[in-house]
Amino acid sequence: MAGLWYIEYEKKIRPYIDLIDSLRALGLDKDLPLPTIAVIGDQSSGKSSVLEMLSEVALPRGTGIVTRCPLELKLKNGVQGTPWKGQIRYRDSVITLKSPDEVEEEIKSAQEDLAGRTGISSELISLQVESSCAPDLTLIDLPGIIRVPIGDQPQDIGAKIKDLIKSYIRKEETIILVVISCNVDIATTEALKMAQEVDPKGERTLGVLTKPDLIDCGTESDLLKIINNQIIPLQKGYMLIKCRGQQDLFAKTSLANALEQETEFFRKNVHFRTLLDNKLASFQHLSTRLTNELIVHIRKCLPVIQETIRNNISANTKQLEKIGGAIPEDIQTRVHDMTSKILIYCEELINLAMGDYKKEYNNEMKLYHFAREKFAEWCKQLDVVKIKLNEEAINMVKHHKKYSKGRELPGFTKYTVFEAIIRDQIQELMGPSLEMMKELSDKIETVFNTLAVQHFNGFPVLVNETRCKIAETCQKIEKEAENVIRTNFKMEGMVYAPDAMYSYKLMEFQAHSQQKGNNLTGNLNPDVQSMVVHLQTYYQIAIDRLVQMVPMVLRYYLLQELTNQIKLELAQILFHSKDVAALLHEEGDMAAKRVSLRSSLDRLTKARTLLMNF
């Protein structure tokens, strides 16, 4: 490439590749998949030779598994006449290379550091090469697929290699470059099968056929059928290349000479000459094709990458806020920070209990709403009880008239009978009122505990301590509320109403009955009639008191006093603890999770800036 065309090409192509390389250098591929070309192939398919010819550097060769870690090849076409540049990065190591001859040994050394002597590793080795002969291209070389382990290789190494390969090629952002030897049955190629599993329509897969010089004479037509998509179709199709053979390696044929020999081979071959003319054969056309495929793919993926970055930043920020994104390491600073969190938590409890909803809660969390529903049910229940008592008043009076009559003369009514009937009926309502109290108390404790987990997420000791304080305070306040309710029911047993109120209610009841034309007392004796009317009147007064009294007690104690007491208890929890450090100890992976989220946010934010400036 030279002249104005090369300069224009560099302006259009290089920025896209540099952008993705920069995003990958940030580590963004830990957060989301990036466009790339993954190179896969069965063992001895010629995969390493293909990469050597593309990069013009010697990669590790030998028997068995040669590539034992993912190898990122970042190739950059330099200006003609500039010296060759190379660099290897893995983990925290950065190795500057002086010549292409150093590449093979340094990669072997890096693989041994990461994967040991015979194993494999998913950790990435990055090889950056800048040369006037290299194409503008970035791709990832993956270990060759093996069927049977040999020597001292782990027995499960084949399965591990497949899992590693799938972790790359299953991503929609990955172009799959499948290297296939021409002298094997394409239908039995494991690499092509794996590509078909993740890309069944062949939309992301490009086949590269190697070793055309090793096929039997007369089988060229079969090979052409594959390239013409007549055997196993791929939308990106196939290309044919010829790498350096074993004799070339023994003769130390340079890569430049090998490229010339490859072109000459295709020109002279009557079957493959047309492929060369149609740009379906040779490394020159393959490198251009791969670069163009990668650029198109990058352009297609950029809007998705930008949207994913925005969504991930938002999600990570919310998650970091949830677990406490700014939890300090210093214990005193942490105490101050956590005290603020506890006070915020307590304020939220009060808001929920008082119905002051400052933000959206689901209905399960709205305590005041829950309490109002229970109080409404209590009101309806007492209305039903009032009607029932009025209807049963005659029978109760007749019963006492028959079995409780003493030495009094006819026409005299026993006040003790009136008192006994009232006391028995009213006391039956104490059980339901205490059940309502228990139901409300349990609901409050559940909601408070749920909020404790949300506010103090990641601090299990503090959450448990908070739960204990809530349980103790609930039990204490619930007992106080129960005592007040029981006392009120005892007072109701005294049978009392102000004279003026009682007289007014009595006349009101009688007038209402006459207006409805409903003589509730029937044709009873005057003393029985009088007792029934007085009972029905008093029920109105007693029930009206209970309708208000029980909810007011529960609202005061369980909503107002309970939340205030919990606030006082929790406000001092950090200062009265014998071991504050233990109280503020985070659960196992929470600190690591926070560090991971912060690192991710840092990468995503930098990536967003890069994309905005692109």
Coordinates of C-alpha atoms in Angstrom, one line a residue:
M1 CA 0.0 0.0 0.0
A2 CA 1.4 3.4 -1.0
G3 CA 0.6 6.9 -2.0
L4 CA -2.6 8.8 -1.5
W5 CA -4.7 5.6 -1.5
Y6 CA -2.8 4.3 1.5
I7 CA -3.2 7.6 3.3
E8 CA -6.9 7.6 2.7
Y9 CA -7.1 3.9 3.7
E10 CA -5.4 4.7 7.0
K11 CA -7.8 7.6 7.7
K12 CA -10.8 5.3 7.2
I13 CA -9.6 2.0 8.6
R14 CA -7.1 2.5 11.3
P15 CA -9.2 4.6 13.7
Y16 CA -11.8 1.9 14.1
I17 CA -9.2 -0.8 14.9
D18 CA -7.4 1.6 17.2
L19 CA -10.6 2.4 19.0
I20 CA -11.4 -1.3 19.7
D21 CA -7.8 -2.0 20.7
S22 CA -8.0 1.0 23.1
L23 CA -11.3 -0.3 24.6
R24 CA -9.8 -3.7 25.0
A25 CA -6.6 -2.2 26.6
L26 CA -8.9 -0.6 29.1
G27 CA -10.2 -4.0 30.0
L28 CA -13.7 -3.3 28.7
D29 CA -14.0 -6.8 27.4
K30 CA -14.5 -7.8 31.1
D31 CA -17.7 -5.8 31.0
L32 CA -19.1 -6.4 27.5
P33 CA -18.0 -8.3 24.4
L34 CA -16.0 -6.4 21.8
P35 CA -15.8 -7.0 18.1
T36 CA -13.0 -9.3 17.3
I37 CA -11.8 -12.1 15.0
A38 CA -11.3 -15.4 16.8
V39 CA -9.1 -18.0 15.0
I40 CA -9.9 -21.6 15.7
G41 CA -8.9 -24.9 14.1
D42 CA -8.2 -28.5 14.8
Q43 CA -4.8 -29.5 15.8
S44 CA -2.3 -29.5 12.8
S45 CA -4.8 -27.6 10.6
G46 CA -2.2 -25.0 9.9
K47 CA -3.6 -22.4 12.2
S48 CA -0.2 -21.2 13.5
S49 CA 1.1 -21.0 9.9
V50 CA -1.8 -18.8 8.9
L51 CA -1.1 -16.4 11.7
E52 CA 2.6 -16.4 11.0
M53 CA 2.0 -15.5 7.3
L54 CA -0.4 -12.7 8.4
S55 CA 1.8 -11.2 11.1
E56 CA 5.2 -12.1 9.5
V57 CA 6.5 -13.2 12.9
A58 CA 7.4 -16.7 13.9
L59 CA 4.9 -18.1 16.5
P60 CA 5.5 -21.2 18.7
R61 CA 5.6 -24.5 16.8
G62 CA 5.9 -28.1 17.7
T63 CA 3.9 -31.2 18.5
G64 CA 0.9 -31.4 20.8
I65 CA -0.8 -28.2 22.0
V66 CA 1.3 -25.2 20.9
T67 CA -1.2 -22.4 21.7
R68 CA -2.1 -22.8 25.4
C69 CA -3.4 -19.3 26.1
P70 CA -5.6 -16.9 24.1
L71 CA -3.1 -14.9 22.0
E72 CA -4.2 -11.4 20.9
L73 CA -2.4 -10.4 17.7
K74 CA -2.6 -6.6 17.3
L75 CA -1.1 -5.9 13.9
K76 CA -0.5 -2.4 12.6
N77 CA 0.8 -1.5 9.2
G78 CA 3.7 1.0 9.7
V79 CA 5.2 3.5 7.3
Q80 CA 7.5 2.0 4.8
G81 CA 11.1 2.1 6.0
T82 CA 10.3 2.4 9.7
P83 CA 11.9 -0.2 12.0
W84 CA 9.9 -3.2 13.2
K85 CA 8.3 -2.8 16.7
G86 CA 6.9 -5.5 19.0
Q87 CA 5.6 -5.8 22.5
I88 CA 4.1 -8.6 24.6
R89 CA 1.8 -7.9 27.6
Y90 CA 0.3 -10.3 30.0
R91 CA -0.8 -9.8 33.6
D92 CA 1.5 -7.1 34.9
S93 CA 4.3 -7.9 32.5
V94 CA 5.3 -5.7 29.6
I95 CA 8.1 -7.0 27.4
T96 CA 9.5 -4.9 24.6
L97 CA 10.8 -6.9 21.6
K98 CA 13.8 -5.8 19.5
S99 CA 13.2 -8.2 16.6
P100 CA 10.7 -10.7 15.3
D101 CA 13.1 -13.5 16.3
E102 CA 12.3 -12.9 20.0
V103 CA 8.5 -13.5 19.6
E104 CA 8.4 -17.3 19.7
E105 CA 10.5 -17.7 22.9
E106 CA 8.8 -14.9 24.7
I107 CA 5.3 -16.3 24.0
K108 CA 6.4 -19.7 25.2
S109 CA 7.8 -18.1 28.4
A110 CA 4.5 -16.2 28.9
Q111 CA 2.4 -19.3 28.3
E112 CA 4.4 -21.3 30.9
D113 CA 4.0 -18.5 33.4
L114 CA 0.2 -18.5 32.9
A115 CA -0.6 -22.2 32.2
G116 CA 2.4 -24.1 33.5
R117 CA 4.3 -26.7 31.5
T118 CA 1.4 -28.7 30.0
G119 CA -1.9 -27.0 30.9
I120 CA -4.0 -24.2 29.3
S121 CA -5.2 -20.9 30.7
S122 CA -7.9 -18.4 29.8
E123 CA -5.6 -15.5 30.6
L124 CA -4.8 -13.4 27.6
I125 CA -1.4 -12.7 26.1
S126 CA -1.3 -9.6 23.9
L127 CA 1.3 -9.4 21.1
Q128 CA 1.5 -6.0 19.4
V129 CA 3.4 -5.8 16.1
E130 CA 4.0 -2.7 14.0
S131 CA 5.6 -3.4 10.6
S132 CA 5.5 -2.1 7.1
C133 CA 4.5 -5.6 6.0
A134 CA 1.8 -6.3 8.6
P135 CA -1.9 -5.6 7.8
D136 CA -4.1 -3.4 9.9
L137 CA -5.8 -6.2 11.9
T138 CA -6.5 -7.5 15.3
L139 CA -7.4 -11.1 16.0
I140 CA -7.3 -13.7 18.7
D141 CA -5.6 -17.0 18.3
L142 CA -7.2 -19.8 20.4
P143 CA -5.7 -23.2 21.3
G144 CA -6.1 -26.0 18.7
I145 CA -8.8 -28.6 19.3
I146 CA -7.6 -32.0 20.3
R147 CA -9.5 -35.2 20.7
V148 CA -7.1 -37.3 22.8
P149 CA -4.6 -36.0 25.4
I150 CA -1.0 -37.1 24.9
G151 CA 1.9 -37.5 27.2
D152 CA 1.4 -35.8 30.6
Q153 CA -1.4 -33.6 29.4
P154 CA -4.4 -33.4 31.7
Q155 CA -7.1 -35.9 30.8
D156 CA -9.7 -33.1 30.6
I157 CA -7.6 -30.8 28.5
G158 CA -9.8 -31.3 25.4
A159 CA -12.9 -30.3 27.2
K160 CA -11.2 -27.3 28.7
I161 CA -10.0 -26.1 25.3
K162 CA -13.5 -26.4 23.9
D163 CA -15.0 -24.4 26.8
L164 CA -12.3 -21.7 26.2
I165 CA -13.1 -21.6 22.5
K166 CA -16.9 -21.4 23.1
S167 CA -16.4 -18.5 25.6
Y168 CA -15.2 -16.5 22.6
I169 CA -17.1 -17.7 19.6
R170 CA -20.5 -17.8 21.2
K171 CA -20.5 -13.9 21.4
E172 CA -22.4 -12.2 18.6
E173 CA -19.6 -9.7 18.3
T174 CA -17.0 -12.3 17.3
I175 CA -16.2 -13.1 13.7
I176 CA -15.1 -16.8 13.6
L177 CA -12.2 -17.6 11.4
V178 CA -12.1 -21.4 11.0
V179 CA -8.8 -22.9 9.7
I180 CA -9.4 -26.2 7.9
S181 CA -6.8 -28.4 6.2
C182 CA -7.6 -29.3 2.6
N183 CA -6.4 -32.9 3.1
V184 CA -9.1 -33.8 5.6
D185 CA -12.8 -34.4 5.3
I186 CA -14.4 -31.1 6.0
A187 CA -17.5 -32.8 7.5
T188 CA -15.3 -34.2 10.3
T189 CA -13.7 -31.0 11.2
E190 CA -14.3 -30.3 14.9
A191 CA -13.7 -26.6 14.6
L192 CA -16.3 -26.1 11.9
K193 CA -18.8 -28.1 14.0
M194 CA -18.2 -25.8 16.9
A195 CA -18.7 -22.8 14.7
Q196 CA -21.9 -24.2 13.4
E197 CA -23.2 -24.8 16.9
V198 CA -22.9 -21.1 17.9
D199 CA -23.5 -19.7 14.4
P200 CA -25.9 -22.1 12.7
K201 CA -26.6 -19.8 9.7
G202 CA -22.9 -19.2 9.1
E203 CA -23.4 -15.4 9.3
R204 CA -20.2 -14.8 11.4
T205 CA -18.0 -17.6 10.1
L206 CA -15.3 -17.4 7.4
G207 CA -13.6 -20.6 6.4
V208 CA -9.9 -20.6 5.5
L209 CA -8.6 -23.7 3.7
T210 CA -4.9 -24.6 4.0
K211 CA -2.4 -27.0 2.5
P212 CA -3.8 -27.1 -1.0
D213 CA -0.5 -28.5 -2.2
L214 CA -1.1 -31.7 -0.2
I215 CA -4.4 -32.8 -1.8
D216 CA -4.4 -35.8 -4.1
C217 CA -4.4 -35.1 -7.8
G218 CA -7.9 -35.2 -9.3
T219 CA -9.6 -34.0 -6.1
E220 CA -9.3 -30.3 -6.9
S221 CA -13.0 -30.2 -8.0
D222 CA -14.1 -31.4 -4.6
L223 CA -12.1 -28.5 -3.0
L224 CA -13.7 -26.1 -5.4
K225 CA -17.2 -27.3 -4.4
I226 CA -16.3 -26.4 -0.8
I227 CA -15.1 -22.9 -1.8
N228 CA -18.2 -22.4 -3.9
N229 CA -20.4 -23.1 -0.8
Q230 CA -21.8 -26.4 -2.2
I231 CA -20.8 -28.6 0.7
I232 CA -21.2 -26.7 4.0
P233 CA -22.4 -23.2 3.1
L234 CA -21.1 -20.2 5.0
Q235 CA -22.5 -16.7 4.3
K236 CA -19.0 -15.3 4.5
G237 CA -17.7 -18.2 2.4
Y238 CA -14.2 -19.7 2.1
M239 CA -10.8 -18.6 1.1
L240 CA -7.8 -20.7 0.0
I241 CA -4.2 -20.1 1.1
K242 CA -0.9 -21.9 1.0
C243 CA 1.4 -21.6 4.0
R244 CA 5.1 -22.5 4.4
G245 CA 5.5 -26.3 4.4
Q246 CA 7.9 -28.4 6.4
Q247 CA 10.5 -28.2 3.6
D248 CA 10.3 -24.4 3.6
L249 CA 10.9 -24.3 7.3
F250 CA 14.0 -26.6 6.9
A251 CA 15.2 -24.4 4.1
K252 CA 14.5 -21.3 6.3
T253 CA 12.4 -19.8 3.6
S254 CA 11.5 -16.2 4.6
L255 CA 7.9 -15.2 5.0
A256 CA 8.3 -12.7 2.2
N257 CA 9.6 -15.4 -0.2
A258 CA 6.8 -17.7 1.0
L259 CA 4.2 -15.1 0.0
E260 CA 5.7 -14.8 -3.5
Q261 CA 5.8 -18.6 -3.8
E262 CA 2.1 -18.8 -2.7
T263 CA 1.1 -16.4 -5.5
E264 CA 3.1 -18.3 -8.0
F265 CA 1.5 -21.6 -6.9
F266 CA -2.0 -20.2 -7.5
R267 CA -1.1 -18.6 -10.8
K268 CA 0.3 -21.8 -12.2
N269 CA -2.5 -24.0 -11.0
V270 CA -5.2 -24.3 -13.6
H271 CA -7.9 -25.1 -11.0
F272 CA -7.1 -22.4 -8.5
R273 CA -6.0 -19.6 -10.9
T274 CA -9.6 -18.3 -11.0
L275 CA -9.8 -18.1 -7.2
L276 CA -6.8 -15.8 -7.2
D277 CA -8.4 -13.6 -9.8
N278 CA -11.6 -13.5 -7.8
K279 CA -9.7 -12.6 -4.6
L280 CA -10.6 -15.9 -2.9
A281 CA -7.1 -17.1 -2.6
S282 CA -3.7 -15.9 -1.2
F283 CA -2.7 -14.2 2.0
Q284 CA -2.7 -10.8 0.4
H285 CA -6.4 -11.1 -0.3
L286 CA -7.1 -12.8 3.0
S287 CA -5.5 -10.0 5.1
T288 CA -7.5 -7.4 3.1
R289 CA -10.7 -9.4 3.5
L290 CA -10.2 -9.8 7.2
T291 CA -9.5 -6.1 7.7
N292 CA -12.6 -5.1 5.8
E293 CA -14.8 -7.7 7.6
L294 CA -13.5 -6.4 11.0
I295 CA -14.2 -2.8 10.1
V296 CA -17.7 -3.6 8.9
H297 CA -18.4 -5.6 12.0
I298 CA -17.0 -2.8 14.3
R299 CA -19.2 -0.2 12.6
K300 CA -22.2 -2.5 13.1
C301 CA -21.4 -3.1 16.8
L302 CA -20.6 0.5 17.9
P303 CA -24.2 1.7 18.6
V304 CA -24.8 -1.5 20.6
I305 CA -21.5 -1.0 22.5
Q306 CA -22.5 2.6 23.3
E307 CA -26.0 1.6 24.5
T308 CA -24.5 -1.3 26.6
I309 CA -22.0 1.0 28.2
R310 CA -24.7 3.5 29.2
N311 CA -26.9 0.7 30.7
N312 CA -24.0 -0.9 32.5
I313 CA -22.9 2.5 34.0
S314 CA -26.4 3.0 35.3
A315 CA -26.8 -0.5 36.6
N316 CA -23.3 -0.6 38.3
T317 CA -23.9 2.9 39.9
K318 CA -27.2 1.7 41.4
Q319 CA -25.6 -1.5 42.6
L320 CA -22.7 0.3 44.1
E321 CA -25.0 2.8 45.9
K322 CA -27.0 -0.2 47.2
I323 CA -24.0 -1.9 48.8
G324 CA -22.4 1.4 49.9
G325 CA -20.1 2.6 47.2
A326 CA -18.2 5.0 49.5
I327 CA -17.6 2.8 52.5
P328 CA -14.2 4.0 54.0
E329 CA -11.5 1.7 55.2
D330 CA -10.7 3.8 58.4
I331 CA -12.8 2.5 61.3
Q332 CA -13.5 5.9 62.8
T333 CA -14.6 7.3 59.5
R334 CA -16.6 4.2 58.8
V335 CA -18.4 4.6 62.2
H336 CA -19.3 8.2 61.2
D337 CA -20.5 7.0 57.8
M338 CA -22.5 4.2 59.2
T339 CA -24.1 6.4 61.8
S340 CA -25.4 8.6 59.0
K341 CA -26.8 5.5 57.3
I342 CA -28.5 4.4 60.5
L343 CA -30.1 7.8 61.0
I344 CA -31.3 7.7 57.4
Y345 CA -32.7 4.2 58.0
C346 CA -34.6 5.4 61.1
E347 CA -36.0 8.4 59.3
E348 CA -37.3 6.0 56.6
L349 CA -39.0 3.9 59.3
I350 CA -40.8 6.9 60.7
N351 CA -41.9 8.0 57.3
L352 CA -43.3 4.6 56.5
A353 CA -45.1 4.4 59.9
M354 CA -46.5 7.9 59.6
G355 CA -47.6 7.6 56.0
D356 CA -45.1 10.2 54.8
Y357 CA -44.0 8.4 51.7
K358 CA -41.1 10.5 50.3
K359 CA -40.4 8.0 47.5
E360 CA -42.1 5.1 45.8
Y361 CA -42.6 2.0 47.9
N362 CA -44.5 -1.1 47.0
N363 CA -47.7 -1.7 48.9
E364 CA -46.1 -4.3 51.1
M365 CA -43.9 -1.6 52.6
K366 CA -46.6 1.0 53.4
L367 CA -47.1 0.5 57.1
Y368 CA -49.5 3.3 57.6
H369 CA -51.7 2.1 54.7
F370 CA -51.6 -1.4 56.2
A371 CA -52.7 -0.1 59.6
R372 CA -55.5 1.9 58.2
E373 CA -56.8 -1.2 56.4
K374 CA -56.8 -3.1 59.6
F375 CA -58.5 -0.3 61.5
A376 CA -61.2 -0.2 58.8
E377 CA -61.7 -4.0 59.2
W378 CA -62.0 -3.5 63.0
C379 CA -64.7 -0.8 62.4
K380 CA -66.7 -3.2 60.1
Q381 CA -66.3 -6.0 62.6
L382 CA -67.6 -3.9 65.5
D383 CA -70.6 -2.8 63.3
V384 CA -71.5 -6.4 62.8
V385 CA -71.0 -7.1 66.5
K386 CA -73.3 -4.1 67.4
I387 CA -76.1 -5.4 65.2
K388 CA -75.7 -8.9 66.6
L389 CA -75.8 -7.7 70.2
N390 CA -78.9 -5.7 69.5
E391 CA -80.6 -8.7 68.0
E392 CA -79.6 -11.0 70.9
A393 CA -80.4 -8.5 73.6
I394 CA -84.0 -9.9 74.1
N395 CA -82.8 -13.5 74.5
M396 CA -80.0 -12.5 76.9
V397 CA -82.5 -10.5 79.1
K398 CA -85.0 -13.4 79.0
H399 CA -82.3 -15.8 80.0
H400 CA -81.2 -13.7 83.0
K401 CA -84.8 -13.0 83.9
K402 CA -85.4 -16.7 84.1
Y403 CA -82.2 -17.9 85.9
S404 CA -81.1 -14.8 87.8
K405 CA -84.3 -13.7 89.4
G406 CA -83.9 -13.3 93.2
R407 CA -86.0 -11.8 95.9
E408 CA -86.9 -8.6 94.1
L409 CA -90.6 -7.9 93.4
P410 CA -92.0 -7.9 89.9
G411 CA -91.2 -4.7 88.0
F412 CA -87.8 -4.3 89.7
T413 CA -84.7 -4.7 87.4
K414 CA -81.4 -5.9 88.8
Y415 CA -78.5 -3.6 87.8
T416 CA -76.1 -6.4 88.4
V417 CA -77.8 -8.4 85.5
F418 CA -77.4 -5.4 83.2
E419 CA -73.8 -5.1 84.2
A420 CA -73.1 -8.8 83.8
I421 CA -74.6 -8.9 80.2
I422 CA -72.6 -5.8 79.2
R423 CA -69.4 -7.1 80.7
D424 CA -69.6 -10.5 79.1
Q425 CA -70.3 -9.2 75.7
I426 CA -67.7 -6.5 75.6
Q427 CA -65.0 -8.7 77.0
E428 CA -65.4 -11.1 74.0
L429 CA -64.0 -8.3 71.8
M430 CA -60.6 -8.2 73.6
G431 CA -59.4 -11.3 71.9
P432 CA -59.9 -9.9 68.3
S433 CA -58.3 -6.6 69.3
L434 CA -55.2 -8.3 70.6
E435 CA -55.0 -10.4 67.4
M436 CA -55.1 -7.2 65.4
M437 CA -52.3 -5.8 67.5
K438 CA -50.2 -8.9 67.0
E439 CA -50.8 -8.9 63.2
L440 CA -49.8 -5.2 63.0
S441 CA -46.7 -5.7 65.2
D442 CA -45.5 -8.7 63.1
K443 CA -46.0 -6.7 59.9
I444 CA -44.0 -3.8 61.3
E445 CA -41.2 -6.0 62.4
T446 CA -41.1 -7.7 58.9
V447 CA -40.9 -4.4 57.1
F448 CA -38.3 -2.9 59.4
N449 CA -36.1 -6.1 59.0
T450 CA -36.5 -5.9 55.2
L451 CA -35.3 -2.3 55.2
A452 CA -32.4 -3.1 57.5
V453 CA -31.1 -5.6 54.9
Q454 CA -31.5 -3.0 52.2
H455 CA -29.8 -0.2 54.1
F456 CA -27.0 -2.3 55.7
N457 CA -26.5 -4.8 52.9
G458 CA -23.1 -6.4 53.2
F459 CA -22.8 -6.0 56.9
P460 CA -24.3 -9.2 58.4
V461 CA -23.3 -8.5 62.0
L462 CA -24.9 -5.1 61.9
V463 CA -28.0 -6.4 60.2
N464 CA -28.4 -9.1 62.9
E465 CA -27.8 -6.6 65.7
T466 CA -30.4 -4.3 64.2
R467 CA -32.9 -7.2 63.9
C468 CA -32.3 -8.1 67.6
K469 CA -32.9 -4.5 68.6
I470 CA -36.1 -4.4 66.5
A471 CA -37.3 -7.7 68.0
E472 CA -36.6 -6.5 71.5
T473 CA -38.2 -3.1 71.0
C474 CA -41.3 -4.6 69.3
Q475 CA -41.8 -7.1 72.1
K476 CA -41.5 -4.3 74.7
I477 CA -43.8 -1.9 73.0
E478 CA -46.3 -4.6 72.1
K479 CA -46.5 -5.6 75.8
E480 CA -47.2 -1.9 76.7
A481 CA -49.9 -1.7 74.1
E482 CA -51.4 -4.9 75.3
N483 CA -51.5 -3.7 78.9
V484 CA -53.3 -0.5 77.8
I485 CA -55.8 -2.4 75.7
R486 CA -56.5 -4.9 78.6
T487 CA -56.9 -1.9 81.0
N488 CA -59.4 -0.3 78.7
F489 CA -61.4 -3.5 78.5
K490 CA -61.4 -3.7 82.3
M491 CA -62.6 -0.2 82.4
E492 CA -65.4 -1.1 80.0
G493 CA -66.4 -3.7 82.5
M494 CA -67.4 -0.9 84.9
V495 CA -70.3 0.2 82.6
Y496 CA -70.0 4.0 82.4
A497 CA -71.3 6.8 80.3
P498 CA -72.0 10.4 81.2
D499 CA -75.6 11.0 82.2
A500 CA -76.3 13.6 79.6
M501 CA -74.7 11.4 76.8
Y502 CA -76.5 8.3 77.9
S503 CA -79.9 10.1 78.2
Y504 CA -79.4 11.6 74.7
K505 CA -78.4 8.2 73.2
L506 CA -81.4 6.6 74.9
M507 CA -83.9 9.1 73.4
E508 CA -82.1 8.9 70.0
F509 CA -82.4 5.1 70.0
Q510 CA -86.1 5.2 71.0
A511 CA -86.9 7.8 68.4
H512 CA -85.1 5.9 65.7
S513 CA -86.9 2.7 66.5
Q514 CA -90.3 4.4 66.4
Q515 CA -89.5 6.2 63.1
K516 CA -88.7 2.8 61.5
G517 CA -91.8 1.3 63.0
N518 CA -89.7 -1.5 64.5
N519 CA -90.6 -2.3 68.0
L520 CA -87.5 -4.3 68.9
T521 CA -88.8 -5.3 72.3
G522 CA -92.1 -6.9 71.1
N523 CA -94.8 -7.6 73.7
L524 CA -92.4 -8.1 76.6
N525 CA -93.1 -7.3 80.2
P526 CA -92.3 -3.6 81.0
D527 CA -89.2 -4.5 83.1
V528 CA -87.8 -6.8 80.3
Q529 CA -88.6 -4.1 77.7
S530 CA -86.7 -1.5 79.8
M531 CA -83.7 -3.8 80.2
V532 CA -83.5 -4.5 76.4
V533 CA -83.7 -0.8 75.5
H534 CA -81.0 0.1 78.0
L535 CA -78.7 -2.7 76.7
Q536 CA -79.1 -1.6 73.1
T537 CA -78.4 2.0 74.0
Y538 CA -75.3 1.2 75.9
Y539 CA -74.0 -1.1 73.1
Q540 CA -74.0 2.0 70.9
I541 CA -71.9 3.9 73.3
A542 CA -69.5 1.1 74.2
I543 CA -68.9 0.0 70.6
D544 CA -68.3 3.6 69.5
R545 CA -65.6 3.9 72.1
L546 CA -63.9 0.7 71.1
V547 CA -64.0 1.6 67.5
Q548 CA -61.7 4.5 68.3
M549 CA -59.9 3.4 71.4
V550 CA -58.1 0.2 70.0
P551 CA -56.8 1.9 66.8
M552 CA -55.6 4.9 68.8
V553 CA -53.7 2.7 71.2
L554 CA -52.1 0.7 68.4
R555 CA -51.3 3.8 66.3
Y556 CA -49.7 5.5 69.3
Y557 CA -47.7 2.5 70.6
L558 CA -46.9 0.4 67.5
L559 CA -46.5 3.2 64.9
Q560 CA -45.4 6.3 66.8
E561 CA -43.7 5.0 70.0
L562 CA -42.2 1.9 68.4
T563 CA -40.4 3.8 65.6
N564 CA -39.2 6.5 68.1
Q565 CA -37.8 3.8 70.5
I566 CA -36.1 1.9 67.6
K567 CA -34.5 5.2 66.5
L568 CA -33.1 5.8 70.0
E569 CA -31.8 2.2 70.2
L570 CA -30.2 2.2 66.8
A571 CA -28.7 5.7 67.1
Q572 CA -26.5 4.4 70.0
I573 CA -25.8 1.0 68.6
L574 CA -22.3 1.8 67.3
F575 CA -21.2 3.6 70.4
H576 CA -22.4 1.0 72.9
S577 CA -20.9 -2.0 71.0
K578 CA -18.0 -3.7 72.6
D579 CA -16.4 -4.5 69.2
V580 CA -17.3 -1.8 66.6
A581 CA -14.9 -3.4 64.1
A582 CA -16.7 -6.7 64.2
L583 CA -20.1 -4.9 64.0
L584 CA -19.0 -3.2 60.8
H585 CA -17.3 -6.2 59.3
E586 CA -18.4 -6.9 55.8
E587 CA -19.4 -10.3 54.5
G588 CA -16.9 -12.3 52.6
D589 CA -17.1 -11.0 49.0
M590 CA -18.7 -7.6 49.6
A591 CA -15.5 -5.6 49.7
A592 CA -14.2 -7.4 46.6
K593 CA -17.5 -6.8 44.9
R594 CA -17.3 -3.1 45.6
V595 CA -13.7 -3.0 44.2
S596 CA -14.9 -4.9 41.1
L597 CA -17.8 -2.5 40.6
R598 CA -15.6 0.6 41.0
S599 CA -13.1 -0.8 38.5
S600 CA -15.9 -1.6 36.1
L601 CA -17.3 1.9 36.4
D602 CA -13.9 3.4 35.8
R603 CA -13.5 1.3 32.7
L604 CA -17.0 2.1 31.4
T605 CA -16.6 5.8 32.1
K606 CA -13.3 6.0 30.2
A607 CA -14.7 3.9 27.4
R608 CA -17.7 6.2 27.1
T609 CA -15.3 9.2 26.8
L610 CA -13.3 7.4 24.1
L611 CA -16.5 6.8 22.1
M612 CA -17.8 10.3 22.6
N613 CA -14.5 11.7 21.2
F614 CA -14.4 9.2 18.3

